[in-house]
PDB file of C-alpha atoms in Angstrom:
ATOM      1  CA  UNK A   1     117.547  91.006 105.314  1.00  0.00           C
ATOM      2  CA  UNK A   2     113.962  92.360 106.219  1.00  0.00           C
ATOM      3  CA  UNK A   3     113.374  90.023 108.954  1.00  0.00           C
ATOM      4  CA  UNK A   4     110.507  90.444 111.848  1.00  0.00           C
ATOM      5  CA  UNK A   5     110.105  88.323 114.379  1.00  0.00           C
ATOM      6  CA  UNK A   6     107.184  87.790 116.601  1.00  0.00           C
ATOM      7  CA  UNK A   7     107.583  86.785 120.633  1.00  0.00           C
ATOM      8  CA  UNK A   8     106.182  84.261 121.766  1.00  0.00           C
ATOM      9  CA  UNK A   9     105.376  81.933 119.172  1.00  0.00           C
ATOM     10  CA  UNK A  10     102.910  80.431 120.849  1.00  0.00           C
ATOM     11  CA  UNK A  11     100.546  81.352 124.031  1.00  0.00           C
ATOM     12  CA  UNK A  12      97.880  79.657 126.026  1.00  0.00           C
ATOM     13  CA  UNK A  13      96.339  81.508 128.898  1.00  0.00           C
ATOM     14  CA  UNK A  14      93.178  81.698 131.264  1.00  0.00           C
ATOM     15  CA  UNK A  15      90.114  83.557 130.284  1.00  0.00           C
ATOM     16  CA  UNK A  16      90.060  87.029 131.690  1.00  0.00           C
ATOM     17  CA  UNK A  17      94.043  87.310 131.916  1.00  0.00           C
ATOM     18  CA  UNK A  18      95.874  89.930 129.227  1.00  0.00           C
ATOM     19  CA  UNK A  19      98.437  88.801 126.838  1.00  0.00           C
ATOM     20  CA  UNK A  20     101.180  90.808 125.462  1.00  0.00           C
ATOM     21  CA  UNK A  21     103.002  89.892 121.609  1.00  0.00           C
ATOM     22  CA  UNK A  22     106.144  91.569 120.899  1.00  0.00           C
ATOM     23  CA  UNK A  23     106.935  91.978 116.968  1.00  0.00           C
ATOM     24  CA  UNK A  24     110.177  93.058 116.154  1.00  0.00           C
ATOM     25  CA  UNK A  25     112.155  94.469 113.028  1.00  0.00           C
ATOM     26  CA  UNK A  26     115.499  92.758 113.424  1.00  0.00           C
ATOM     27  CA  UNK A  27     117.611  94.196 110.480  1.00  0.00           C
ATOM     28  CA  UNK A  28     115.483  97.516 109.696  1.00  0.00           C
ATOM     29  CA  UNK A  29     113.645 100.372 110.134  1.00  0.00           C
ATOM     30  CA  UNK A  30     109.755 100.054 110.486  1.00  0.00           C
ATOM     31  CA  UNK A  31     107.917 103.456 110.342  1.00  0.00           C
ATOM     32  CA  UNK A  32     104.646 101.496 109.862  1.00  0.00           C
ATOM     33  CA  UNK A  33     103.740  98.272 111.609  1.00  0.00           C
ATOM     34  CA  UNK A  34     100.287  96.133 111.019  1.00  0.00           C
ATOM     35  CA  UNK A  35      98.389  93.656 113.081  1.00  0.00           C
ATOM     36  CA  UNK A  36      96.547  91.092 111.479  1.00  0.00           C
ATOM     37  CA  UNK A  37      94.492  88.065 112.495  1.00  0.00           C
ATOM     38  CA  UNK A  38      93.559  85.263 111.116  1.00  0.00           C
ATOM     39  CA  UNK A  39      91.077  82.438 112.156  1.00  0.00           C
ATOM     40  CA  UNK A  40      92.304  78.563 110.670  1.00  0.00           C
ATOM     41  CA  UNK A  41      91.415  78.509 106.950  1.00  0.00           C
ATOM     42  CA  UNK A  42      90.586  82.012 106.576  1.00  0.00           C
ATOM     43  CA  UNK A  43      92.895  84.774 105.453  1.00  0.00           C
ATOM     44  CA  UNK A  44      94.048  87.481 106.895  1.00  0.00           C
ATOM     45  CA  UNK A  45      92.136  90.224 108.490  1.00  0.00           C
ATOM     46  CA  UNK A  46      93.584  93.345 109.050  1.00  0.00           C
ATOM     47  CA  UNK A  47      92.960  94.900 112.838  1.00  0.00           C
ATOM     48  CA  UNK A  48      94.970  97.710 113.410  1.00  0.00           C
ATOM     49  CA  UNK A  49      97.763 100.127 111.856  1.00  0.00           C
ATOM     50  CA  UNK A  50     100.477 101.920 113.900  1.00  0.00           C
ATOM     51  CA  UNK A  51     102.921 104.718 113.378  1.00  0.00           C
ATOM     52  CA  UNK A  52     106.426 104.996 115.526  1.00  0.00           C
ATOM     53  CA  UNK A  53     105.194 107.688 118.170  1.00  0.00           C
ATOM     54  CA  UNK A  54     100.993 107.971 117.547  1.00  0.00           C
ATOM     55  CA  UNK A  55      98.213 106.255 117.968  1.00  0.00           C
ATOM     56  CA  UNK A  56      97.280 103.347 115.898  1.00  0.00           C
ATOM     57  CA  UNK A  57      94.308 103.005 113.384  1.00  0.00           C
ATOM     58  CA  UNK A  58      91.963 100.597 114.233  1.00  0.00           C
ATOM     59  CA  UNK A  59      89.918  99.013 111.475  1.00  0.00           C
ATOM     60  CA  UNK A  60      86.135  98.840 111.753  1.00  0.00           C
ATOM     61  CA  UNK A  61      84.644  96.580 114.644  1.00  0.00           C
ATOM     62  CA  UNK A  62      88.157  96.154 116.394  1.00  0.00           C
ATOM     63  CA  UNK A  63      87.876  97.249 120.240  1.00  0.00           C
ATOM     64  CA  UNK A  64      90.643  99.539 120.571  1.00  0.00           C
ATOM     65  CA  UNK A  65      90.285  99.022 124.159  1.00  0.00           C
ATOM     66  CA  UNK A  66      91.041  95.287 124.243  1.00  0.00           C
ATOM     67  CA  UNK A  67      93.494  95.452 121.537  1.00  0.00           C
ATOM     68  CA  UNK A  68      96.336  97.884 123.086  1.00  0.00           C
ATOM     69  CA  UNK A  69      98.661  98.389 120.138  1.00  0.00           C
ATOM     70  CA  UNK A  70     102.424 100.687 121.542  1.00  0.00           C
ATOM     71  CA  UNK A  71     104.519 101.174 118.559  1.00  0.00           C
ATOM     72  CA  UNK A  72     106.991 102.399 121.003  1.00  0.00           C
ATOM     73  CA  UNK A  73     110.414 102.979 118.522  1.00  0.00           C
ATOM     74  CA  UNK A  74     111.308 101.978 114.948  1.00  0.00           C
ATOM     75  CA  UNK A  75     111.781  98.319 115.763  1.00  0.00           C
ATOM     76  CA  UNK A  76     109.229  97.203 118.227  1.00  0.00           C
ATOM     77  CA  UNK A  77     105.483  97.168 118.261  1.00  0.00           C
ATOM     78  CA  UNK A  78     103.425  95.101 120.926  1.00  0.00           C
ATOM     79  CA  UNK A  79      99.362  94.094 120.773  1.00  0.00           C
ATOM     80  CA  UNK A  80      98.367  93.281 123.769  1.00  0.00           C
ATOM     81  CA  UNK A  81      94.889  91.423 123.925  1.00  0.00           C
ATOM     82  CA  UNK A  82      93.312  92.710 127.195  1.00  0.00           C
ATOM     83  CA  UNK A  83      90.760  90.417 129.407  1.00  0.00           C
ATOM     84  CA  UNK A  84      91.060  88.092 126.857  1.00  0.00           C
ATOM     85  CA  UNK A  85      88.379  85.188 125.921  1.00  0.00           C
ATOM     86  CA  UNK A  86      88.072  81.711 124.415  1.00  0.00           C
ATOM     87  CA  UNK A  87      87.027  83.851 121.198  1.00  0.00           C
ATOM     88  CA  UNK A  88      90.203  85.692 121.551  1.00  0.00           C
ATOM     89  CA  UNK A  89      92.192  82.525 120.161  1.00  0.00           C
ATOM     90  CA  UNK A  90      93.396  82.804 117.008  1.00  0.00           C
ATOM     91  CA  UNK A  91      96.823  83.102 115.479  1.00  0.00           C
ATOM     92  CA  UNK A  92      97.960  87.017 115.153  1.00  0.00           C
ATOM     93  CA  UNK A  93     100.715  87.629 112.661  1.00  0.00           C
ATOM     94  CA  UNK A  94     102.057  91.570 112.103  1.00  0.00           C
ATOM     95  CA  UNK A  95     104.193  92.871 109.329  1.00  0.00           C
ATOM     96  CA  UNK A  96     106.516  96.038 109.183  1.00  0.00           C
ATOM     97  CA  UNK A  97     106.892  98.145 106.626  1.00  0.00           C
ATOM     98  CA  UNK A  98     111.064  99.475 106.141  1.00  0.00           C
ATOM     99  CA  UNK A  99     111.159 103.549 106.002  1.00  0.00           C
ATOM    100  CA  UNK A 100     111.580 104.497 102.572  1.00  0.00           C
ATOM    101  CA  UNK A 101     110.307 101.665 100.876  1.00  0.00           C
ATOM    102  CA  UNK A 102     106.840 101.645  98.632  1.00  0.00           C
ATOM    103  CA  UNK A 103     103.759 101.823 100.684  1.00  0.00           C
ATOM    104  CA  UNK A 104     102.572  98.051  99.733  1.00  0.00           C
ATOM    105  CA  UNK A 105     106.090  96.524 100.841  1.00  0.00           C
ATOM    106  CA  UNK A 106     105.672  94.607 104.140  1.00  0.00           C
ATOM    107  CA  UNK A 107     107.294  92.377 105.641  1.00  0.00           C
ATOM    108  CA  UNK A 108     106.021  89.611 108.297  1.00  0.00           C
ATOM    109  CA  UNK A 109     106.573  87.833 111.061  1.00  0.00           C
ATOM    110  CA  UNK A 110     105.926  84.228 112.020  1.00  0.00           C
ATOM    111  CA  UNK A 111     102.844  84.524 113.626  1.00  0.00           C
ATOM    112  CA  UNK A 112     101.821  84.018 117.709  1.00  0.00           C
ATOM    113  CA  UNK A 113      99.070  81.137 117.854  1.00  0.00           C
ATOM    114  CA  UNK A 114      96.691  82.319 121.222  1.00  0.00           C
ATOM    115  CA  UNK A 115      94.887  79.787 122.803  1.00  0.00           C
ATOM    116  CA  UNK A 116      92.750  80.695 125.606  1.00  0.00           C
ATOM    117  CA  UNK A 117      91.222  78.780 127.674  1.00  0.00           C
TER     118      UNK A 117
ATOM    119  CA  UNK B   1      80.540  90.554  97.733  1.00  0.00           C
ATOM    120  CA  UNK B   2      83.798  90.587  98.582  1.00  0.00           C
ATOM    121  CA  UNK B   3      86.401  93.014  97.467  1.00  0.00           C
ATOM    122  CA  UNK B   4      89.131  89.631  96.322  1.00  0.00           C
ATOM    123  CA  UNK B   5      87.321  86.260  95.898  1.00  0.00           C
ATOM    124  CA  UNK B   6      90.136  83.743  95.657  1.00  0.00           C
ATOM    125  CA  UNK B   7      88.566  79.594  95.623  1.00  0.00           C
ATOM    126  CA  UNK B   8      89.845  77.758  98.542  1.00  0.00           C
ATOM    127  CA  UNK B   9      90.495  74.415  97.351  1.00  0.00           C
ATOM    128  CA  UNK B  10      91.857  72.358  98.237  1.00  0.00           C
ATOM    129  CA  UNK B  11      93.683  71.942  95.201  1.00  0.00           C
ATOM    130  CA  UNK B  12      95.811  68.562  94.367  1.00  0.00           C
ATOM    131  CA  UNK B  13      97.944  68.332  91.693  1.00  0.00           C
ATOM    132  CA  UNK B  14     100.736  65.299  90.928  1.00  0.00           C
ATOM    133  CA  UNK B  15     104.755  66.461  90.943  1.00  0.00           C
ATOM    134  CA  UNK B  16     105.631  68.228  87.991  1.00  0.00           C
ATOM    135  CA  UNK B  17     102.460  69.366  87.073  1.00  0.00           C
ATOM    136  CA  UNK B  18     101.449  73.102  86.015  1.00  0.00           C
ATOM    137  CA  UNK B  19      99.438  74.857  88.665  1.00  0.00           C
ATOM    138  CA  UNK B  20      97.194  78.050  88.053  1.00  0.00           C
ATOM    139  CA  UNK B  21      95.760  79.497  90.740  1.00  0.00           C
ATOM    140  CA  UNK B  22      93.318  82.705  90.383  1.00  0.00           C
ATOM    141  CA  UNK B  23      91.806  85.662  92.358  1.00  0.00           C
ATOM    142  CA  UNK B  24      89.265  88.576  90.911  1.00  0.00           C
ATOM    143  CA  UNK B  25      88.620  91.847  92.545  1.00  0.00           C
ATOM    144  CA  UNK B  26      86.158  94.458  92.117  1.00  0.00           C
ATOM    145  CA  UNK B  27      87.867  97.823  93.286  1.00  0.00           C
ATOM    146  CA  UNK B  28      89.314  99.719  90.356  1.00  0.00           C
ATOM    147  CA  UNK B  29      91.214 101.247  91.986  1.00  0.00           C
ATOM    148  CA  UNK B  30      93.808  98.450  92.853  1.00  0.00           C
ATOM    149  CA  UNK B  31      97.020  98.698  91.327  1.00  0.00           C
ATOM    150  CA  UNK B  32      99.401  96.530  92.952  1.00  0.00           C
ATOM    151  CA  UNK B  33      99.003  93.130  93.419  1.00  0.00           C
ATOM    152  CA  UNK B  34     101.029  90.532  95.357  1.00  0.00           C
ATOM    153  CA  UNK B  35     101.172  86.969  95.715  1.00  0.00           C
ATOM    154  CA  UNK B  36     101.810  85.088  99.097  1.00  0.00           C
ATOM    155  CA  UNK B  37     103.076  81.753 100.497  1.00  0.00           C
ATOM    156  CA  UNK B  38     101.743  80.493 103.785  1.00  0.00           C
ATOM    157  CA  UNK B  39     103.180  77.802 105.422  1.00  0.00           C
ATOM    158  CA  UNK B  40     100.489  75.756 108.029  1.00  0.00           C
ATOM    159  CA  UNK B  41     101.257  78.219 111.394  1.00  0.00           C
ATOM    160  CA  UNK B  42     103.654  80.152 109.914  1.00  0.00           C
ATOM    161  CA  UNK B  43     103.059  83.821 108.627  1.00  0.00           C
ATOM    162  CA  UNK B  44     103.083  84.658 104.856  1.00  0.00           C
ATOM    163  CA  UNK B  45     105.992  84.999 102.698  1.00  0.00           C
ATOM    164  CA  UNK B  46     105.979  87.077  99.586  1.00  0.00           C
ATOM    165  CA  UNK B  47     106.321  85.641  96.411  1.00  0.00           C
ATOM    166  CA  UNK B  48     105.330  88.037  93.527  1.00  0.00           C
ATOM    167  CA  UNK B  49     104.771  91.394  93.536  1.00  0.00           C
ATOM    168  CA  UNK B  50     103.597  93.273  90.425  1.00  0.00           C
ATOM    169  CA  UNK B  51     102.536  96.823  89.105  1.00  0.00           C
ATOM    170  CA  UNK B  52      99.792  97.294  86.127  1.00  0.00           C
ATOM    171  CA  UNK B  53      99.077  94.970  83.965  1.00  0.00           C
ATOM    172  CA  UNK B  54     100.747  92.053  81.870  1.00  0.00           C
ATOM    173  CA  UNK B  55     103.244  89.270  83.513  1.00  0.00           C
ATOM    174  CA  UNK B  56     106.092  88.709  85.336  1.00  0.00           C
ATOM    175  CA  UNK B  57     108.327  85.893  85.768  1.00  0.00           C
ATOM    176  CA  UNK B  58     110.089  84.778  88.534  1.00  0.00           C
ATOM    177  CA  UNK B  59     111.998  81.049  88.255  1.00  0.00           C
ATOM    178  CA  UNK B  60     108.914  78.659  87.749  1.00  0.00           C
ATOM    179  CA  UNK B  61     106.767  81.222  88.969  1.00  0.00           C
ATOM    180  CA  UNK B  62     104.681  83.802  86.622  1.00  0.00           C
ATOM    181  CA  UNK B  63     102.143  86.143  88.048  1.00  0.00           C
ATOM    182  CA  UNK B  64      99.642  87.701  85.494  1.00  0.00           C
ATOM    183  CA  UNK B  65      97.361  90.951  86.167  1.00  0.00           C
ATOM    184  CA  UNK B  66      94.645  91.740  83.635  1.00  0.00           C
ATOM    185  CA  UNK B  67      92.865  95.054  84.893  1.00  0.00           C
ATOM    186  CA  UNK B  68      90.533  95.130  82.069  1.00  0.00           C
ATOM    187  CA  UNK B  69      88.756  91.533  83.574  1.00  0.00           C
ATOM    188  CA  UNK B  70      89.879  92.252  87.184  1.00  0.00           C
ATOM    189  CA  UNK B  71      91.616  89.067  87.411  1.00  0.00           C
ATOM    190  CA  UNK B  72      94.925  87.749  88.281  1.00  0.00           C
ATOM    191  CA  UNK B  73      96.790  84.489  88.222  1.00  0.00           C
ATOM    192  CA  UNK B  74      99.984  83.116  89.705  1.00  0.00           C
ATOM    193  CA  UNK B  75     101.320  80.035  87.381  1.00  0.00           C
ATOM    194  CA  UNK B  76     103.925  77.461  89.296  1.00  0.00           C
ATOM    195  CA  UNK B  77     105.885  75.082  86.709  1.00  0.00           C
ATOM    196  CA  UNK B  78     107.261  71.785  86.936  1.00  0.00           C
ATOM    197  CA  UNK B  79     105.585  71.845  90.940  1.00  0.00           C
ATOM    198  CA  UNK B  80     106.971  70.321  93.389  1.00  0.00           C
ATOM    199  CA  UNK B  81     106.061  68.435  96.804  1.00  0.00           C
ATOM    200  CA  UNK B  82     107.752  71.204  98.527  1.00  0.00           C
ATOM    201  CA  UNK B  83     105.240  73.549  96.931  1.00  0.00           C
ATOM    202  CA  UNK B  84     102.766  72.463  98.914  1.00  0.00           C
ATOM    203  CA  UNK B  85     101.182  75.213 101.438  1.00  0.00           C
ATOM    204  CA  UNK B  86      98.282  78.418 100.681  1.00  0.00           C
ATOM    205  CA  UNK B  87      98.540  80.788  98.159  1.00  0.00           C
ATOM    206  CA  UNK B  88      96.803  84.408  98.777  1.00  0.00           C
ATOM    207  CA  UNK B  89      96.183  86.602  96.514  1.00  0.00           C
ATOM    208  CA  UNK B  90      96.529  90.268  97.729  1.00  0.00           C
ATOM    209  CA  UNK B  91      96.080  93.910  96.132  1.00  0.00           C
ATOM    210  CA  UNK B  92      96.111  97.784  97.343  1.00  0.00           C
ATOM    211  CA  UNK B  93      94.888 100.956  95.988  1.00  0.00           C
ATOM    212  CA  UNK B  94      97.861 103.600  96.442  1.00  0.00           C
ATOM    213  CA  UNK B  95      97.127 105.659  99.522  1.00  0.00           C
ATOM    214  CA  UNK B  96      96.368 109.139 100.151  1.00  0.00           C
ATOM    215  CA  UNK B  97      99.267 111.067 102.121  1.00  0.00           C
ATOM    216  CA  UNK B  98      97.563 110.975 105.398  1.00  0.00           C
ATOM    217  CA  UNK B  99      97.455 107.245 105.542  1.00  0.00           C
ATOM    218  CA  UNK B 100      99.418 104.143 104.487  1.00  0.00           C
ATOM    219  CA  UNK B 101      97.894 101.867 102.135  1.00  0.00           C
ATOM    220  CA  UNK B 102      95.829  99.076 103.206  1.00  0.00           C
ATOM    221  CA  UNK B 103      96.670  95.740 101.630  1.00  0.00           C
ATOM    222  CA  UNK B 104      93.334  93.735 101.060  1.00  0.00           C
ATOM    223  CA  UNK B 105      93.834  89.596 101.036  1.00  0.00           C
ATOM    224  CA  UNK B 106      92.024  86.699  99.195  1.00  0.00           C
ATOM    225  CA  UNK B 107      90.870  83.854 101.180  1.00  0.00           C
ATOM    226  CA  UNK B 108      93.737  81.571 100.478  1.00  0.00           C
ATOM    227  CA  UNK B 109      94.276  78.701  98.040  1.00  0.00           C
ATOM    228  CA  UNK B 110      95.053  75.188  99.441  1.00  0.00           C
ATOM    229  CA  UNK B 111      97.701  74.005  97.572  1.00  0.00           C
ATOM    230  CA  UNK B 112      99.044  69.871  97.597  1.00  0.00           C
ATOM    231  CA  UNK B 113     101.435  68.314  95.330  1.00  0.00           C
ATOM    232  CA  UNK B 114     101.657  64.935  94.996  1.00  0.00           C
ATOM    233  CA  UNK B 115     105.062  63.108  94.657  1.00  0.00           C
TER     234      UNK B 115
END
């Protein structure tokens, strides 16, 4: 159980196209669902937190504006990286977090790698 | 300075051997911490989860918390190639009601174990 799954795996666009990664809670409930980044051999840097049916909570220095987070329904959450750039490319991994479970239980996904060109 | 410092390796160790791996924090105010496994391009996969301080065992893994020093370890017996992949460290403060809680990663550790 507790499985999330991220769509597509992998991505490699054109500069100044968007880019839209699905992350899905197969098997449960996700009231909360995070974004995270991370560049190779670094860890994991939080970007943004979303709620089922608000707004997400961007952390400090992420552009809301080119990060569009839609936490849609209990099971799906998409980031899409608007007019993206060659800096853009990293590899963006989200977790879910099942209703009723401790705060600090999350789950992830398998991570989309974005390449831009 | 960084709120988790976790050394990045790489760290080699042969088959079989004990492996320790370490992360300190400064924030008080953490009370659980977590350890994760991170496969190269694949996202991280919870090993150890604990609550206040003192250890917990898990198969060959034991996690230890010590508040008082703000450090924690994660111990792997009797290693094995398969073994092989990052370990981060990670901790969070309980939130307030208006927000969930934040969880706050090391760096990584670089993990290799050789047959």
């Amino acid at each position: 159980g507790a499985v999330v799954s991220q769509h597509p795996s992998w991505v490699i666009c054109k500069s100044g196209t968007s880019v839209k990664i699905e992350c899905r809670s197969l098997d449960f409930q996700a009231t909360t669902m995070f974004w995270y980044r991370q560049f190779p051999k670094q860890s994991l840097m939080l970007m943004a937190t979303s709620n089922e049916g608000s707004k997400a909570t961007y952390e400090q220095g992420v552009e809301k504006d080119k990060f569009l987070i839609n936490h849609a329904s209990l099971t799906l959450s998409t980031l899409t990286v608007t007019s993206a750039h060659p800096e853009d490319s990293s590899f963006y991994i989200c977790s879910a977090r099942p209703r009723g479970l401790a705060a600090d239980t999350q789950y992830f996904g398998p991570g989309t790698r974005l390449t831009v060109l | 300075q960084k709120e988790v410092e976790q050394d990045p390796g790489p760290l080699s160790v042969p088959e079989g051997a004990i492996v320790s791996l370490n992360c300190t924090y400064s924030n008080s105010a953490f009370q659980y911490f977590m350890w994760y496994r991170q496969y190269s391009r694949k996202g991280p996969e919870l090993l150890m989860y604990t609550y206040s301080s003192g250890n917990k065992e898990d198969g060959r893994f034991t996690a230890q918390v010590d508040k008082s020093s703000k450090y924690i370890s994660l111990f792997i017996r009797d290693s094995q190639p398969s073994d092989s992949a990052t370990y981060l460290c990670a901790m969070s403060a309980p939130a307030g009601d208006s927000s969930a809680s934040k969880i706050i990663f090391g760096s990584g550790t670089r993990l290799s174990i050789r047959p």
